[in-house]
Amino acid sequence: TAGITQAPTSQILAAGRSMTLRCTQDMRHNAMYWYRQDLGLGLRLIHYSNTAGTTGKGEVPDGYSVSRANTDDFPLTLASAVPSQTSVYFCASSDSSTSGANVLTFGAGSRLTVL
Amino acid sequence: GQNIDQPTEMTATEGAIVQINCTYQTSGFNGLFWYQQHAGEAPTFLSYNVLDGLEEKGRFSSFLSRSKGYSYLLLKELQMKDSASYLCAVEDSNYQLIWGAGTKLIIKP
C-alpha cells in the first residue's frame, strides 16, 4: 500500500539521549515535513524539505535536525532529548510541484516520551 | 500574529447535521484545508477551499468567506464513525500551513 511509513510507533527515551525518528514515503512526493502534535495545540512544523538535498526550519526547529539525502527518506533526529520534546510526531509528504491544493499525506505518527 | 480559531469540542446526534466553524487571521491566504483525525491516527484530507463559496463532497461540505476570514465544515447525516477531530488549516502567503488546534466532534446515538 502506497503511503508513508514511520518508525518507531512509540518510544520511551531517557533525557539526554539521542533518537532518530524514521520516515519513508513511496509516492515520489517532492516535499516532506515533520510536525509535532501536542494536546490543545495545532500541528506545529518542525522542519521541512521541498526537494531532495534541501531542508528548511519550521516554527519549532530547536533541538531537532533533519536530512534529505534522497526523495523517499526524511529522518528526524533529536540530539539530546528533553522532556518538553514528549509529543506525537507526524511525518507528511506532498506533491507541491503541481498546481492546485498542496494536500498532505501523513504517516501514522510516532509517540515519543522523554523521561 | 497568525491565528486559527475553532471550537474545542462539539457534540451532535447520529443522523443530524453539525457545522464546525473556523476563523483565521493569517499573513496572506493561499487556501484553506479541512482534515479529519480519528483518535490515535493520522490526519486525512477532507476538503480544500481557495475561492469563496461552498464545496460539496458527499455528506461533507466546506464553505469559505475570505473577506470575513471564516470557514465552516458541514457534516450531514452524521454517523458514529464521524466521531473524530476536525482540523482547520490555512496556507499563508509563504505557502506555510497554519493549523488550528482542532475540534473534537462527539457523536451520540
Short mmCIF file of C-alpha atoms in Angstrom, two decimals:
data_model
loop_
_atom_site.label_atom_id
_atom_site.label_comp_id
_atom_site.label_asym_id
_atom_site.label_seq_id
_atom_site.Cartn_x
_atom_site.Cartn_y
_atom_site.Cartn_z
CA THR A 1 0.00 0.00 0.00
CA ALA A 2 1.44 3.35 -1.04
CA GLY A 3 1.98 5.92 1.67
CA ILE A 4 4.28 6.97 4.46
CA THR A 5 5.93 4.67 6.94
CA GLN A 6 7.14 5.97 10.29
CA ALA A 7 9.23 4.13 12.86
CA PRO A 8 9.17 3.56 15.72
CA THR A 9 5.46 3.68 16.55
CA SER A 10 6.28 4.62 20.11
CA GLN A 11 9.39 5.08 22.19
CA ILE A 12 10.33 5.95 25.74
CA LEU A 13 13.62 7.80 25.92
CA ALA A 14 15.78 8.99 28.79
CA ALA A 15 16.55 12.70 28.84
CA GLY A 16 19.90 13.47 27.27
CA ARG A 17 19.80 10.52 24.90
CA SER A 18 19.67 10.88 21.13
CA MET A 19 16.94 9.46 18.95
CA THR A 20 16.16 9.30 15.24
CA LEU A 21 12.60 9.01 14.01
CA ARG A 22 12.47 7.44 10.60
CA CYS A 23 10.14 8.39 7.76
CA THR A 24 9.90 6.81 4.31
CA GLN A 25 7.44 7.55 1.52
CA ASP A 26 6.85 5.67 -1.71
CA MET A 27 4.72 8.23 -3.54
CA ARG A 28 7.67 10.10 -5.08
CA HIS A 29 6.45 13.30 -3.44
CA ASN A 30 8.94 16.13 -3.66
CA ALA A 31 8.07 17.79 -0.36
CA MET A 32 8.29 16.26 3.11
CA TYR A 33 7.52 17.64 6.57
CA TRP A 34 7.88 16.85 10.26
CA TYR A 35 5.19 18.06 12.66
CA ARG A 36 4.64 17.64 16.35
CA GLN A 37 1.16 17.45 17.83
CA ASP A 38 0.52 18.35 21.46
CA LEU A 39 -2.78 18.40 23.31
CA GLY A 40 -4.63 21.67 22.87
CA LEU A 41 -2.28 22.94 20.18
CA GLY A 42 -2.39 22.80 16.43
CA LEU A 43 0.14 20.83 14.46
CA ARG A 44 3.46 22.66 14.59
CA LEU A 45 6.01 22.38 11.81
CA ILE A 46 9.49 21.37 12.94
CA HIS A 47 11.40 21.08 9.68
CA TYR A 48 10.54 20.64 6.05
CA SER A 49 12.16 19.75 2.75
CA ASN A 50 10.87 21.00 -0.59
CA THR A 51 13.09 18.64 -2.57
CA ALA A 52 15.86 16.12 -2.04
CA GLY A 53 19.04 17.80 -0.87
CA THR A 54 17.33 20.83 0.71
CA THR A 55 15.81 21.39 4.14
CA GLY A 56 14.28 24.32 5.98
CA LYS A 57 13.30 25.29 9.50
CA GLY A 58 9.70 25.41 10.57
CA GLU A 59 8.02 27.01 13.54
CA VAL A 60 9.72 24.92 16.27
CA PRO A 61 13.10 23.66 14.96
CA ASP A 62 15.23 23.96 18.11
CA GLY A 63 16.59 20.65 19.36
CA TYR A 64 15.82 18.84 16.10
CA SER A 65 17.71 18.21 12.89
CA VAL A 66 16.77 16.60 9.59
CA SER A 67 18.40 15.40 6.41
CA ARG A 68 17.04 14.64 2.93
CA ALA A 69 19.61 12.55 1.12
CA ASN A 70 17.05 11.17 -1.33
CA THR A 71 13.40 11.63 -2.32
CA ASP A 72 11.99 8.86 -0.14
CA ASP A 73 13.60 9.31 3.28
CA PHE A 74 13.35 12.17 5.77
CA PRO A 75 14.68 11.22 9.23
CA LEU A 76 14.25 13.49 12.25
CA THR A 77 16.98 13.46 14.90
CA LEU A 78 16.83 14.63 18.49
CA ALA A 79 20.46 15.12 19.51
CA SER A 80 19.85 15.35 23.26
CA ALA A 81 16.24 14.75 24.22
CA VAL A 82 14.46 16.88 26.83
CA PRO A 83 11.08 16.23 28.50
CA SER A 84 9.44 19.08 26.52
CA GLN A 85 10.01 17.02 23.39
CA THR A 86 7.47 14.49 24.64
CA SER A 87 4.89 14.56 21.85
CA VAL A 88 3.38 12.75 18.90
CA TYR A 89 5.44 13.28 15.78
CA PHE A 90 3.92 13.12 12.33
CA CYS A 91 5.82 12.90 9.09
CA ALA A 92 3.98 14.11 6.00
CA SER A 93 4.60 14.49 2.30
CA SER A 94 3.04 16.32 -0.63
CA ASP A 95 3.44 16.78 -4.33
CA SER A 96 3.93 20.54 -4.23
CA SER A 97 5.28 20.65 -7.78
CA THR A 98 1.82 20.68 -9.35
CA SER A 99 -0.72 23.48 -9.30
CA GLY A 100 -3.72 23.36 -7.05
CA ALA A 101 -4.13 22.27 -3.47
CA ASN A 102 -0.97 21.17 -1.66
CA VAL A 103 -2.57 18.17 0.06
CA LEU A 104 -0.52 16.49 2.76
CA THR A 105 -0.39 12.74 3.28
CA PHE A 106 0.54 11.84 6.85
CA GLY A 107 2.28 8.88 8.39
CA ALA A 108 0.70 7.07 11.33
CA GLY A 109 2.77 9.01 13.86
CA SER A 110 5.49 8.25 16.40
CA ARG A 111 4.67 8.74 20.06
CA LEU A 112 7.78 9.81 21.96
CA THR A 113 8.03 10.08 25.73
CA VAL A 114 11.14 11.69 27.23
CA LEU A 115 11.66 11.00 30.91
CA GLY B 1 0.47 37.09 14.69
CA GLN B 2 -1.22 34.31 12.80
CA ASN B 3 -4.17 32.61 14.40
CA ILE B 4 -6.73 29.92 13.63
CA ASP B 5 -9.71 29.59 15.95
CA GLN B 6 -12.12 26.69 16.11
CA PRO B 7 -14.25 25.29 18.95
CA THR B 8 -12.52 22.77 21.18
CA GLU B 9 -15.34 20.27 21.30
CA MET B 10 -18.82 19.75 19.87
CA THR B 11 -21.49 17.12 20.45
CA ALA B 12 -24.11 16.03 17.93
CA THR B 13 -26.63 13.24 17.45
CA GLU B 14 -26.38 10.43 14.96
CA GLY B 15 -28.32 11.27 11.81
CA ALA B 16 -28.24 15.01 12.47
CA ILE B 17 -26.27 17.87 10.88
CA VAL B 18 -23.37 19.69 12.51
CA GLN B 19 -21.43 22.80 11.47
CA ILE B 20 -17.85 23.29 12.65
CA ASN B 21 -16.63 26.86 12.34
CA CYS B 22 -13.12 28.13 11.74
CA THR B 23 -11.96 31.75 11.78
CA TYR B 24 -8.50 32.80 10.76
CA GLN B 25 -6.09 35.71 10.77
CA THR B 26 -3.04 34.99 8.66
CA SER B 27 -0.35 36.74 6.65
CA GLY B 28 -1.93 36.28 3.27
CA PHE B 29 -4.13 33.47 2.06
CA ASN B 30 -3.50 30.71 -0.44
CA GLY B 31 -6.20 28.27 0.56
CA LEU B 32 -7.98 26.62 3.47
CA PHE B 33 -7.96 22.93 4.28
CA TRP B 34 -10.02 20.65 6.48
CA TYR B 35 -8.57 17.39 7.76
CA GLN B 36 -10.18 14.61 9.79
CA GLN B 37 -8.23 12.87 12.53
CA HIS B 38 -9.56 9.85 14.39
CA ALA B 39 -8.14 9.31 17.85
CA GLY B 40 -4.65 7.82 17.70
CA GLU B 41 -4.49 8.08 13.92
CA ALA B 42 -3.04 10.36 11.27
CA PRO B 43 -4.92 13.35 9.86
CA THR B 44 -6.52 12.70 6.48
CA PHE B 45 -7.52 15.31 3.90
CA LEU B 46 -11.21 16.22 3.64
CA SER B 47 -11.56 19.43 1.65
CA TYR B 48 -9.90 22.47 0.16
CA ASN B 49 -11.31 25.95 -0.49
CA VAL B 50 -9.48 28.75 -2.23
CA LEU B 51 -12.42 30.73 -3.63
CA ASP B 52 -15.47 31.98 -1.75
CA GLY B 53 -18.41 29.65 -1.66
CA LEU B 54 -19.43 26.14 -0.88
CA GLU B 55 -17.62 22.97 -1.92
CA GLU B 56 -19.70 19.83 -1.58
CA LYS B 57 -18.31 16.33 -1.35
CA GLY B 58 -20.88 13.73 -0.40
CA ARG B 59 -22.05 14.17 3.19
CA PHE B 60 -19.36 16.79 3.81
CA SER B 61 -19.37 20.40 2.60
CA SER B 62 -16.95 23.23 3.26
CA PHE B 63 -17.65 26.94 2.96
CA LEU B 64 -15.26 29.86 2.69
CA SER B 65 -15.60 33.61 3.04
CA ARG B 66 -12.22 35.25 2.51
CA SER B 67 -13.48 38.75 3.35
CA LYS B 68 -14.64 37.52 6.76
CA GLY B 69 -11.72 35.16 7.39
CA TYR B 70 -14.23 32.42 8.00
CA SER B 71 -14.90 28.86 7.00
CA TYR B 72 -17.16 26.08 8.15
CA LEU B 73 -17.30 22.34 7.66
CA LEU B 74 -20.82 20.94 7.41
CA LEU B 75 -21.39 17.27 8.12
CA LYS B 76 -24.78 15.81 7.21
CA GLU B 77 -26.44 12.51 8.15
CA LEU B 78 -23.97 12.02 10.94
CA GLN B 79 -22.68 8.53 11.54
CA MET B 80 -20.88 7.18 14.59
CA LYS B 81 -17.72 6.85 12.52
CA ASP B 82 -17.69 10.65 12.12
CA SER B 83 -16.57 10.93 15.74
CA ALA B 84 -13.13 12.45 15.28
CA SER B 85 -11.21 15.69 15.49
CA TYR B 86 -11.55 18.10 12.59
CA LEU B 87 -8.55 20.28 11.85
CA CYS B 88 -8.73 23.60 10.02
CA ALA B 89 -5.53 24.83 8.34
CA VAL B 90 -4.73 27.91 6.26
CA GLU B 91 -1.90 28.23 3.77
CA ASP B 92 -0.36 31.67 4.18
CA SER B 93 1.42 33.87 1.65
CA ASN B 94 4.66 31.92 2.21
CA TYR B 95 2.83 28.67 1.41
CA GLN B 96 3.20 27.55 5.02
CA LEU B 97 0.28 25.79 6.69
CA ILE B 98 -1.07 27.33 9.89
CA TRP B 99 -3.11 24.83 11.87
CA GLY B 100 -5.95 25.23 14.30
CA ALA B 101 -5.98 23.11 17.46
CA GLY B 102 -8.84 21.02 16.11
CA THR B 103 -12.47 20.44 17.05
CA LYS B 104 -13.28 17.16 18.75
CA LEU B 105 -16.68 16.00 17.49
CA ILE B 106 -18.59 13.56 19.67
CA ILE B 107 -21.50 11.72 18.07
CA LYS B 108 -24.17 10.33 20.36
CA PRO B 109 -26.69 7.66 19.32
#
